[in-house]
Coordinates of C-alpha atoms in Angstrom, one line a residue:
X1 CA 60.7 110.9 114.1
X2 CA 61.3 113.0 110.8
X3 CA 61.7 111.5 107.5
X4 CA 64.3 112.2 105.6
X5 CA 64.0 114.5 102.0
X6 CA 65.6 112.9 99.0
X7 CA 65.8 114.9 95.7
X8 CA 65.4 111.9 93.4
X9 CA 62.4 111.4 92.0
X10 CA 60.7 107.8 93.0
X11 CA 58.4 107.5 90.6
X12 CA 56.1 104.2 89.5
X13 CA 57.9 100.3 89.5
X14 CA 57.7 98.6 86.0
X15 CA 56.1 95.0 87.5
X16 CA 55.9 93.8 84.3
X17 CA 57.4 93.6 80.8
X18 CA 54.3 94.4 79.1
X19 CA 54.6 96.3 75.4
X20 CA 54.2 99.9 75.5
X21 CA 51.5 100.6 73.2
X22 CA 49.8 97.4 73.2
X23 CA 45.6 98.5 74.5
X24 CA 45.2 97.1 77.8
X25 CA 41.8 96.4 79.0
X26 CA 40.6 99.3 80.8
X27 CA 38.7 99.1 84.4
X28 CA 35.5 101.1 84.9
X29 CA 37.0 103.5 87.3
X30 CA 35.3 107.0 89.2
X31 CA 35.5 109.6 86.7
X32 CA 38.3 111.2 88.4
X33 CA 40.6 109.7 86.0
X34 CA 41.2 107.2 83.5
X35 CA 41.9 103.9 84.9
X36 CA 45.6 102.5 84.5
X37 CA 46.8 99.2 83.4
X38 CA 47.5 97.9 86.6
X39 CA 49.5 94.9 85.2
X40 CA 51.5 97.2 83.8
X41 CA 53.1 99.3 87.1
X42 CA 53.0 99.4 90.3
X43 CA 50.1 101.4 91.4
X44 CA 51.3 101.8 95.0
X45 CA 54.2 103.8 92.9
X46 CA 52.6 106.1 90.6
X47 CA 54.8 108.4 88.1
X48 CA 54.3 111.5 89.1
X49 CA 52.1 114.1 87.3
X50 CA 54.0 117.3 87.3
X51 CA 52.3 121.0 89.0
X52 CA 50.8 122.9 86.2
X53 CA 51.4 125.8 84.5
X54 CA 55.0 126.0 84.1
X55 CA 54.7 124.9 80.3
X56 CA 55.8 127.7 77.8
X57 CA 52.6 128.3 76.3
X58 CA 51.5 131.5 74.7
X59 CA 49.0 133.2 78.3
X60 CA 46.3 135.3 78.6
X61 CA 46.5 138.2 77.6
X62 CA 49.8 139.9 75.8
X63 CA 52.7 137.0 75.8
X64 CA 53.6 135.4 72.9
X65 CA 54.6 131.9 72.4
X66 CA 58.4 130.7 73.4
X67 CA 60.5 131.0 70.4
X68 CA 62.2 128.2 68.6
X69 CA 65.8 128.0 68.1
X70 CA 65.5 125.2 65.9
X71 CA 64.2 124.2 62.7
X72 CA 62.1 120.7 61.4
X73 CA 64.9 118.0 61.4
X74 CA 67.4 120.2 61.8
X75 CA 70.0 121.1 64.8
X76 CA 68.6 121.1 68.3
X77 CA 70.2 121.9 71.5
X78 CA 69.1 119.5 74.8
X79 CA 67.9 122.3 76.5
X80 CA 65.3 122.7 73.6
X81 CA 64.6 118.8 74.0
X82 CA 63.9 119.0 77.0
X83 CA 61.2 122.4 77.2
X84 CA 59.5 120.9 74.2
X85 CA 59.1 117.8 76.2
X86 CA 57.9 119.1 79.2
X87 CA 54.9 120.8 77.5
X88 CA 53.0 117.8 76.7
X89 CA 53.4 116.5 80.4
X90 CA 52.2 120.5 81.3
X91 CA 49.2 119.2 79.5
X92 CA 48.7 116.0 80.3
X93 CA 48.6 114.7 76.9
X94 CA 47.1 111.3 76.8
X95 CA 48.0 108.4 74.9
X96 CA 47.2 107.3 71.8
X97 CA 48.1 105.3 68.4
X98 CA 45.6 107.7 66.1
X99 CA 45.0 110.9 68.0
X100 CA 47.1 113.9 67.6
X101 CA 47.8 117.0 69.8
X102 CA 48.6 120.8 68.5
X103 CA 50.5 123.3 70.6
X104 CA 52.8 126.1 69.8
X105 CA 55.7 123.2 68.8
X106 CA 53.7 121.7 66.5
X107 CA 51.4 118.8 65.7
X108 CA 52.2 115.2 66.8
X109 CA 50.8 111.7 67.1
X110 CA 50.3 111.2 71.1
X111 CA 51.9 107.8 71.3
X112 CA 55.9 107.2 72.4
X113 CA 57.1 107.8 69.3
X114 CA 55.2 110.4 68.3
X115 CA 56.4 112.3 71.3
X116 CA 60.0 111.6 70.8
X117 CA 59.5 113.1 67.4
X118 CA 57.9 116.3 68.5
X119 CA 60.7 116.6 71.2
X120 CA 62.9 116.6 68.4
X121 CA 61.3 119.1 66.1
X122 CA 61.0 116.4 63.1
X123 CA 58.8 117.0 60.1
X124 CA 56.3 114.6 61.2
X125 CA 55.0 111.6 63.9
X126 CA 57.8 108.9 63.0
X127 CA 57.5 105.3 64.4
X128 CA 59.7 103.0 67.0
X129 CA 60.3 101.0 63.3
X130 CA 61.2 104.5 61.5
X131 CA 63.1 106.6 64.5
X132 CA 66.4 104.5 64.2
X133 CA 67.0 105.8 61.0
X134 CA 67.6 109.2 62.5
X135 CA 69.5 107.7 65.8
X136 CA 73.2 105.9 66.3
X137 CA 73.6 103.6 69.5
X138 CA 75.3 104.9 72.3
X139 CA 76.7 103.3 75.1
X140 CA 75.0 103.7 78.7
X141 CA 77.8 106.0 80.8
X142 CA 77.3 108.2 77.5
X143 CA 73.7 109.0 78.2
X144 CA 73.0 113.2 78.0
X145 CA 69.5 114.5 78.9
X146 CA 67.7 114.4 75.1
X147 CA 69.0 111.1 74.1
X148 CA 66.2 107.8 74.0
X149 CA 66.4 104.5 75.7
X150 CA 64.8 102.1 72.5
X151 CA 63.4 99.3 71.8
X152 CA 60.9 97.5 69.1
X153 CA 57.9 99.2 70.2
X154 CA 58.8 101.6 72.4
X155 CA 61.0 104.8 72.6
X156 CA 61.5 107.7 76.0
X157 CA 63.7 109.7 76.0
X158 CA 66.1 110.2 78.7
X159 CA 66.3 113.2 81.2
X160 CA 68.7 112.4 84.0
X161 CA 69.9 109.1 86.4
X162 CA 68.0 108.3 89.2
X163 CA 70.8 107.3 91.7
X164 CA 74.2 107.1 92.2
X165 CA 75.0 103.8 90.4
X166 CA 73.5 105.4 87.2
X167 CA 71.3 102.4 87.0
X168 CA 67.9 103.7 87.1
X169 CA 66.8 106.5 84.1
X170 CA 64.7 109.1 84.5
X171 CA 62.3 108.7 81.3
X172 CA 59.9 111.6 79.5
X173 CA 57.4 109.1 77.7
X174 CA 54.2 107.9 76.6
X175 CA 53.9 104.8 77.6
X176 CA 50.1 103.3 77.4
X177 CA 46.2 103.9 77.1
X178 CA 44.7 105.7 79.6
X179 CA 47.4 107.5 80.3
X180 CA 49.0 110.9 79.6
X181 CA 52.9 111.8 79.1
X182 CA 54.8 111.3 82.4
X183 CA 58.3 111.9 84.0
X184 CA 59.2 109.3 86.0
X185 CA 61.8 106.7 87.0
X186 CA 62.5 103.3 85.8
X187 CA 63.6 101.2 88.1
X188 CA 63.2 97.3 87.1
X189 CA 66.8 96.1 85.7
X190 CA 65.0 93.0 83.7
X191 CA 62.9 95.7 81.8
X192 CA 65.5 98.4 81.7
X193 CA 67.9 96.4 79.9
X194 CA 65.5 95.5 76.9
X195 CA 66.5 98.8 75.6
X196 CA 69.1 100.3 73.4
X197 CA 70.7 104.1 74.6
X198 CA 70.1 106.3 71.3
X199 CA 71.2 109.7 70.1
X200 CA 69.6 111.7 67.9
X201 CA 71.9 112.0 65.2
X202 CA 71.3 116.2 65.3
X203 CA 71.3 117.1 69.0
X204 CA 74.0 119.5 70.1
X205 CA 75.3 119.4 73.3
X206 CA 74.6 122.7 75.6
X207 CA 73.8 121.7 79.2
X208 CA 74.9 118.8 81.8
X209 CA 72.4 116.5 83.7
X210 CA 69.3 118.5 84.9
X211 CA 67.6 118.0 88.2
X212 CA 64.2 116.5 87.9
X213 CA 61.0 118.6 87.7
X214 CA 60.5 117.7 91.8
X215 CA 57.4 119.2 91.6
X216 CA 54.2 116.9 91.0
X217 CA 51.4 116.2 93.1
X218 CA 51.7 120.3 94.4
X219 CA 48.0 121.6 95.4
X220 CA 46.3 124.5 93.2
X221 CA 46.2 127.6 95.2
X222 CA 44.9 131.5 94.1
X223 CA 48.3 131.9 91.7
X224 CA 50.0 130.3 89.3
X225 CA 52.5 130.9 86.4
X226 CA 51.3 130.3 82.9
X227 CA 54.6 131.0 80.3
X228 CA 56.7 133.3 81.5
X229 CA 53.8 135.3 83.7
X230 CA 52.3 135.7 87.4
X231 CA 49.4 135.3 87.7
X232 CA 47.1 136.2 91.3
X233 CA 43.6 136.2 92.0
X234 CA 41.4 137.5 94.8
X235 CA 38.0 138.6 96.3
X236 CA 37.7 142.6 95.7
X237 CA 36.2 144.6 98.3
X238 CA 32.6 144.7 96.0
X239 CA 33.2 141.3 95.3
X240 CA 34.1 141.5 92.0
X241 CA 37.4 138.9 90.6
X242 CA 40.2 140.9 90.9
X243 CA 43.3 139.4 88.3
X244 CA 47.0 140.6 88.8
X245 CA 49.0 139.6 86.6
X246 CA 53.2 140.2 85.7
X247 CA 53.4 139.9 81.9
X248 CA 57.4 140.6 82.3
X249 CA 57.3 144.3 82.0
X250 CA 55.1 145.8 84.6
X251 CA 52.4 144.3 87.0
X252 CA 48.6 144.5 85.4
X253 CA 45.6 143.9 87.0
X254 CA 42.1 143.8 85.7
X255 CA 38.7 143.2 87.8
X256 CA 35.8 141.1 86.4
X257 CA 32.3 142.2 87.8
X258 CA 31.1 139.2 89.9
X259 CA 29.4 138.3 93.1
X260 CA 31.8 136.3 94.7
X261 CA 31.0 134.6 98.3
X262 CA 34.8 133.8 98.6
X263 CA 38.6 133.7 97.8
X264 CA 38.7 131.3 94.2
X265 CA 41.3 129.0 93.6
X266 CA 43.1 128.9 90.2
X267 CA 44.8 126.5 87.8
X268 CA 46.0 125.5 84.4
X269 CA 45.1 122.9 82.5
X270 CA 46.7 122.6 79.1
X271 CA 46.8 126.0 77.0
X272 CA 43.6 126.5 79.2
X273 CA 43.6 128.7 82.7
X274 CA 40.8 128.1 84.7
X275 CA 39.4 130.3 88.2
X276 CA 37.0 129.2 90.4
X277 CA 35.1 130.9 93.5
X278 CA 32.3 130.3 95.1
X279 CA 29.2 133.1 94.4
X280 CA 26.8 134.7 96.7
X281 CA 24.3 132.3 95.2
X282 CA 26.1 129.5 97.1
X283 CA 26.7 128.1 93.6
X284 CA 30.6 128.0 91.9
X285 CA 31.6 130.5 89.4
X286 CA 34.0 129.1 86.6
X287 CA 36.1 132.0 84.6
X288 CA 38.8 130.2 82.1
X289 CA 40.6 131.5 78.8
X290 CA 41.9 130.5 76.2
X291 CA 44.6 131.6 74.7
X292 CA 43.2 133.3 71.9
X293 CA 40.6 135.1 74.7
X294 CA 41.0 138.5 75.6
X295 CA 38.2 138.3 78.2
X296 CA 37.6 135.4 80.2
X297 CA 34.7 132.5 79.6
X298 CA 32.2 132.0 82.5
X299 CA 30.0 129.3 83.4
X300 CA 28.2 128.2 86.7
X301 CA 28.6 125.2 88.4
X302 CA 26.2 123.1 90.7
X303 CA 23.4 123.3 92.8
X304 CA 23.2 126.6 95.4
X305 CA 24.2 124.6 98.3
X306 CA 28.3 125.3 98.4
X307 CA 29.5 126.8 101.8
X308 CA 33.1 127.1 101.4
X309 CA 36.2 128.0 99.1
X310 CA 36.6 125.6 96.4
X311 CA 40.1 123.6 95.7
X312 CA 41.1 121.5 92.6
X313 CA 43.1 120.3 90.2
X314 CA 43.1 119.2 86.4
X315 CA 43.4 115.6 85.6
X316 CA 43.9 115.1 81.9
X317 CA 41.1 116.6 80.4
X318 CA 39.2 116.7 83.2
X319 CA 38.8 119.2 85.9
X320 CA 37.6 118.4 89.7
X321 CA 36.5 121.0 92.3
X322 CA 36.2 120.0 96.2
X323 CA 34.3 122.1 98.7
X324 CA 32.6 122.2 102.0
X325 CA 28.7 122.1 101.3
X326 CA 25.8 123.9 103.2
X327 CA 25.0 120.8 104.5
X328 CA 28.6 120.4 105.8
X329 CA 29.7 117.8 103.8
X330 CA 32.1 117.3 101.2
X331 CA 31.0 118.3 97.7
X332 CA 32.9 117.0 94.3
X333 CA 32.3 118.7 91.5
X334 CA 33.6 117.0 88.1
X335 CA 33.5 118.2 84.2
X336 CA 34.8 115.6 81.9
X337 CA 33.8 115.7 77.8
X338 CA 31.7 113.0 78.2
X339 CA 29.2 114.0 81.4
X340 CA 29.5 117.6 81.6
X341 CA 29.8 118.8 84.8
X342 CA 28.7 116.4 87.7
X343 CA 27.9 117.2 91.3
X344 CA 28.4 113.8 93.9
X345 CA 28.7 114.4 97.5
X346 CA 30.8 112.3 100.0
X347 CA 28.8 111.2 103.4
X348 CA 31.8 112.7 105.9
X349 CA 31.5 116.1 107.3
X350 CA 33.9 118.6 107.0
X351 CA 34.6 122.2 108.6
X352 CA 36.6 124.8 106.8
X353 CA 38.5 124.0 103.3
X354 CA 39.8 120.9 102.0
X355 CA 42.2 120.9 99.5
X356 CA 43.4 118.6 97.0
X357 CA 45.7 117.8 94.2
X358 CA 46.7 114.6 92.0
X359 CA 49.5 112.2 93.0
X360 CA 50.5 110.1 89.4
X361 CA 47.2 108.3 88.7
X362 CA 45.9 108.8 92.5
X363 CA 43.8 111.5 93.1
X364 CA 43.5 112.9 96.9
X365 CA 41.5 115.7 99.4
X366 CA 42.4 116.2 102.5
X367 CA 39.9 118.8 104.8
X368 CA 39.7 119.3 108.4
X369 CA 36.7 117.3 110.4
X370 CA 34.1 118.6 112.6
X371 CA 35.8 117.5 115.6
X372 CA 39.5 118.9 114.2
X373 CA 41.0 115.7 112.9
X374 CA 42.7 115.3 109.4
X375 CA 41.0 113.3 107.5
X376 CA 41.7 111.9 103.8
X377 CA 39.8 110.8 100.9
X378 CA 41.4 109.1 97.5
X379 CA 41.0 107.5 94.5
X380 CA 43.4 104.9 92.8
X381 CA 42.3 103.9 89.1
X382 CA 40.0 101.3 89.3
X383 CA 38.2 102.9 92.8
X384 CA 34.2 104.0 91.6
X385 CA 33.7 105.4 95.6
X386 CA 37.4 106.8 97.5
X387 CA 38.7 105.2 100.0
X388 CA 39.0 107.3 103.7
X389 CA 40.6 107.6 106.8
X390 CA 41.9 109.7 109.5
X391 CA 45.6 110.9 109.5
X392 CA 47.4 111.4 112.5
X393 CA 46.1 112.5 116.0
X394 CA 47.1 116.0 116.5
X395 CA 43.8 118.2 116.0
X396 CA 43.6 121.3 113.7
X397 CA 42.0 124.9 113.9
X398 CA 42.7 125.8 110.4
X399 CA 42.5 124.7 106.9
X400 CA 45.2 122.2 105.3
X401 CA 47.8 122.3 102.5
X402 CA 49.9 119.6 100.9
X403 CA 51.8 118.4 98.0
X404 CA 53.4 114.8 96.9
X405 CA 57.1 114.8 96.8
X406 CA 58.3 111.5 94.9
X407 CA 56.9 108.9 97.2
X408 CA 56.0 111.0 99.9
X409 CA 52.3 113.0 100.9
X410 CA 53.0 116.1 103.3
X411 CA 50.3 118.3 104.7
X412 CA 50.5 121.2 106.9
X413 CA 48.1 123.0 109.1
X414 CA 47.9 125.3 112.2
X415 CA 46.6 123.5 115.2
X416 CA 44.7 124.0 118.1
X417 CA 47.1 125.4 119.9
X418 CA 48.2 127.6 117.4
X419 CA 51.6 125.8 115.9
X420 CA 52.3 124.4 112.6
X421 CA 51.3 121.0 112.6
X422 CA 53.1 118.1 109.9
X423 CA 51.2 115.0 108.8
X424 CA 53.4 113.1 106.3
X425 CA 53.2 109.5 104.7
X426 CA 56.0 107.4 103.6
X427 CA 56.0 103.5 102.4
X428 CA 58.2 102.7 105.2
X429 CA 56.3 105.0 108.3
X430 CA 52.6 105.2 106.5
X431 CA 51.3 107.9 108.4
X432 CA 53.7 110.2 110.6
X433 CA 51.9 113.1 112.9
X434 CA 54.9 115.7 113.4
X435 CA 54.6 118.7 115.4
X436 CA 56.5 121.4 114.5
X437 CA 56.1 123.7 117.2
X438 CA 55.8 127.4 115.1
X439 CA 53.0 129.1 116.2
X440 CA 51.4 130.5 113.6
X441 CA 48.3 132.4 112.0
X442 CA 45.7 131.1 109.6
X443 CA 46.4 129.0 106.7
X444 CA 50.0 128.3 105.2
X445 CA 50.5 127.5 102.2
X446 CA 53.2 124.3 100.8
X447 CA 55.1 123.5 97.7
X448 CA 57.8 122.0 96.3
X449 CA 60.9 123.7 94.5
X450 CA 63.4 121.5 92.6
X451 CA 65.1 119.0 95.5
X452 CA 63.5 121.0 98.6
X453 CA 60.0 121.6 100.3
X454 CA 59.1 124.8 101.4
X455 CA 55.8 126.1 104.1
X456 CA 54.9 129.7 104.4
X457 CA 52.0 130.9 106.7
X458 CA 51.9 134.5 108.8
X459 CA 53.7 134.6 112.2
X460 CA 52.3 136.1 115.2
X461 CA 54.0 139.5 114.2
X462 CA 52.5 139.3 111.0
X463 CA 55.2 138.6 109.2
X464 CA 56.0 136.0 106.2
X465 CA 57.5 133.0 107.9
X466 CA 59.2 130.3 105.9
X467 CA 60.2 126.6 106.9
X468 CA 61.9 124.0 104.3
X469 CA 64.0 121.5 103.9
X470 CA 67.1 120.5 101.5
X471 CA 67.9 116.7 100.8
X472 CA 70.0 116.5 104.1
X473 CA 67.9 117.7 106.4
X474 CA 65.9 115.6 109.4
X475 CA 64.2 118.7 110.4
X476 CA 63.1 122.0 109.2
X477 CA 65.2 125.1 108.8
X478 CA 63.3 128.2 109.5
X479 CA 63.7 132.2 108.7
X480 CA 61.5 135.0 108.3
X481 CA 60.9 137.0 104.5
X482 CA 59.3 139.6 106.3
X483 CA 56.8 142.5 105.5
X484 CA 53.2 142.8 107.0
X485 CA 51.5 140.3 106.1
X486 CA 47.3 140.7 107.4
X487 CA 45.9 137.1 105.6
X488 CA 46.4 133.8 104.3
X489 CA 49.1 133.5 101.3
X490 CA 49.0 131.6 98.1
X491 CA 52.5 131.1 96.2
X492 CA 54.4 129.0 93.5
X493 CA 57.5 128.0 92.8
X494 CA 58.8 128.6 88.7
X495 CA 61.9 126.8 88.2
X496 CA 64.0 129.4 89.2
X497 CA 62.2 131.8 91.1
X498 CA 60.0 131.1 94.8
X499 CA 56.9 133.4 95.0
X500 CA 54.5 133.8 97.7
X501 CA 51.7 136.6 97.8
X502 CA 49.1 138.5 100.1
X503 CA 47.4 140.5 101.3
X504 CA 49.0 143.2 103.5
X505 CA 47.3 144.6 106.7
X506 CA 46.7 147.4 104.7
X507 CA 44.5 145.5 102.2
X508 CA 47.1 146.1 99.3
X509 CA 48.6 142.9 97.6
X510 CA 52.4 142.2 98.0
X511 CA 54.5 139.8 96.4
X512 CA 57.4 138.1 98.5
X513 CA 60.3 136.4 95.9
X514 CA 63.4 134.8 95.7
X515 CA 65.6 133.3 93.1
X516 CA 69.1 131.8 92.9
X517 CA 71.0 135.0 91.8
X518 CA 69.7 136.7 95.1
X519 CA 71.0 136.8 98.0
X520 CA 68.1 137.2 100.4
X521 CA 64.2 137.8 99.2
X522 CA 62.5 140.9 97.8
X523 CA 59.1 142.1 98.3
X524 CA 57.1 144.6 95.9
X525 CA 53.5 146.3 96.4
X526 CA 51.1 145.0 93.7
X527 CA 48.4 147.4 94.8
X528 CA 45.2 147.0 94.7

């Protein structure tokens, strides 16, 4: 049985009609994360925590930062609304009533209203009691993506409808302690309807409802996108870091002397971007900029006793790195501001990679077992040790990939028999093992692109093959973007534009990509 794709985003059930802003008391939870109020949503429905590194943020090394059309308390278009928005949930921007947070739109207060007033390019951090003064009520069937849902105490602003009925918004907010700013869907009538629809008084109209961001909960792999730029990063042949980068006018690349064991894995957290890769010295090497570096920082991580390629993800200010140990278990490697950087390691064995990424205030791994099974740790807020289990039945030759899609957790691997094997959970199914038959070699590679979900791994010819799915379809379409592919890709998708690289047979770097103005994908050589 296949589950069916949805492009709505099912994101975390208000259970209560608690205050926005009010401080809950806080669980002692594993430093993954902070814990969440738990009277305050669902946490079997988290929101979800978007990929990173689509913010606009000024990138290592040339780009600038996006310009502003609009001046402080001036005109803004909804377009603008909404990219100013999105770059605090790019940075996971936690909540608070006295902090503030700096990036290339200015400086805020990180509390709902402070982020309704950065969104709107005003002069300063306004309140829920102030904001009105700037705002006229509007009714519901005249909400526009940039307009607010308020009330006294709290203020989102809205981004699009959640279904048909136009009864469930899709909110930017943020909405409590110990927690940073989220997209997500409200879906609780009694809770919904405590709010008043608001406008802005100088937003100008320039675009129509906007499809979600669809794209939380996606795994980190070697490349990401940081502004407007590509980034890709690799093993060299003398195992030095090799960065390739498309700045917008031609492709760069740069090489970092280093002894790496391994292929790193790459993400961005904030204005920060952050590479990791295990060394020949079996410990982790950490390069990250930021933006203001030229050259990258480095650091070591852990004890000498990491076997494998790393995998991780940021989580608030916090980053996490997962890998198989020399003692075949599964290492977690943690920084947070408080400890520093913290090595635990989890009692299962593992063989090959795990990989991992964060699923609204859930974190989760998933790695292959010793005798080829999927299995799966995670963390929900107040958790000090993750929970496990085994997904599925089919067993697995290679090394997994996954994302979150709304409600859903998909990973993919090849099997043991050499086909591309689907283990997926839903509310309704829990776990589902689906076969889907490819053959395939090495590791694929999964993420999601507005409404759809896309898998790329090399076919028996060595080609690029690709199978997704759109909202209406029960099973996967399939076609091949061709070339000569020779190992394992990585890829990303921007909000316009799917990439996926590799390595050719050849050893030279290719780039496969595909937006909406084209009619069928393009591939060029990035050398090296």
């Amino acid at each position: 049985m296949t589950v069916q794709r949805t492009g709505a985003v099912l994101a975390a059930v208000l259970t209560s009609l608690a205050i926005a802003g009010a401080a809950p008391a806080i669980a002692q939870a594993h430093p993954l994360g902070p814990a969440a109020a738990a009277a305050y949503y669902d946490p079997a429905h988290p929101g979800a925590l978007p990929h990173e590194g689509t913010a606009g943020v000024p990138s290592h090394p040339k780009a600038a930062a996006r310009a502003m059309t609009s001046v402080e308390n001036g005109q803004i278009t909804r377009s603008e609304v909404l990219t100013r928005s999105r770059s605090w949930i790019d940075e996971h921007v936690m909540y608070s009533q006295s902090a503030y947070h700096t990036n290339q739109y200015g400086t805020y207060r990180q509390d709902c209203s402070g982020f309704v007033s950065m969104a709107w390019n005003l002069s300063t951090s306004l309140t829920t009691y102030s904001l009105p003064t700037r705002m006229d009520a509007i009714g519901w069937a005249d909400l526009l993506p940039g307009d607010a849902l308020w009330r006294d105490g709290h203020i989102a602003l809205f981004l699009a409808w959640n279904d048909a009925a136009k009864t469930q918004p899709i909110v930017r907010e943020e909405f409590d302690y110990g927690n940073p700013a989220v997209e997500r869907a409200w879906t609780a009538q009694s809770y919904i309807r405590t709010f008043t629809p608001m406008r802005y008084r100088n937003i100008v109209d320039d675009i129509g409802q906007p499809a979600p961001m669809g794209d939380e909960g996606i795994a980190a792999s070697a490349s990401y996108r940081y502004g407007t730029q590509e980034h890709l990063f690799s093993k060299g042949a003398d195992g030095s870091l090799l960065h390739s980068y498309n700045a917008g006018e031609s492709i760069e690349s740069e090489s970092y002397p280093a002894a790496l064991a391994g292929e790193p894995v790459a993400f961005v957290s904030g204005d920060t971007q952050h590479v990791f890769a295990r060394l020949t010295d079996n410990t982790i090497g950490h390069w990250y900029w930021y933006p203001t570096d030229a050259d990258p920082n480095f650091e070591q991580w852990g004890a000498d006793d990491i076997a494998g390629n790393p995998t991780g993800y940021a989580f608030g200010d916090q980053q996490h790195i997962f890998a198989r140990g020399t003692d075949g278990k599964l290492k977690h490697l943690y920084w947070t501001p408080d400890t520093g950087t913290v090595e635990e390691t989890q009692p299962q064995s593992v063989a090959g990679d795990p990989v991992a990424y964060v699923w609204g205030d859930q974190q989760h791994v998933f790695a292959r077992t010793t005798d080829g099974h999927l299995a799966h740790w995670y963390w929900t807020p107040t958790d000090a040790d993750p929970n496990y289990g085994i997904w599925g039945s089919s067993t697995l030759a290679g090394d997994p990939t996954g994302y979150a899609f709304g409600e859903q957790q998909h990973v993919f691997a090849r099997g043991t028999d050499g086909t591309l094997k689907h283990f997926y959970w839903t509310p309704a199914e829990e776990v589902v093992d689906e076969p889907l038959g490819a053959a395939i070699q090495g590791n694929p590679v999964a993420y999601v692109w507005q409404d759809q979900q896309h898998v790329f791994a090399r076919t028996p010819d060595n080609q690029l093959g690709h199978w997704y799915w759109t909202p209406e379809d029960n099973q996967p379409r399939h076609d091949n973007w061709g070339g000569n592919l020779g190992a394992n890709p990585t890829g990303f998708a921007t909000d316009s534009q799917e990439n996926v690289y590799g390595r050719a047979t050849d050893g030279t770097l290719t780039h496969w990509y595909w937006n909406t103005d084209m009619g069928a994908p393009d591939i060029e050589n990035w050398g090296q």
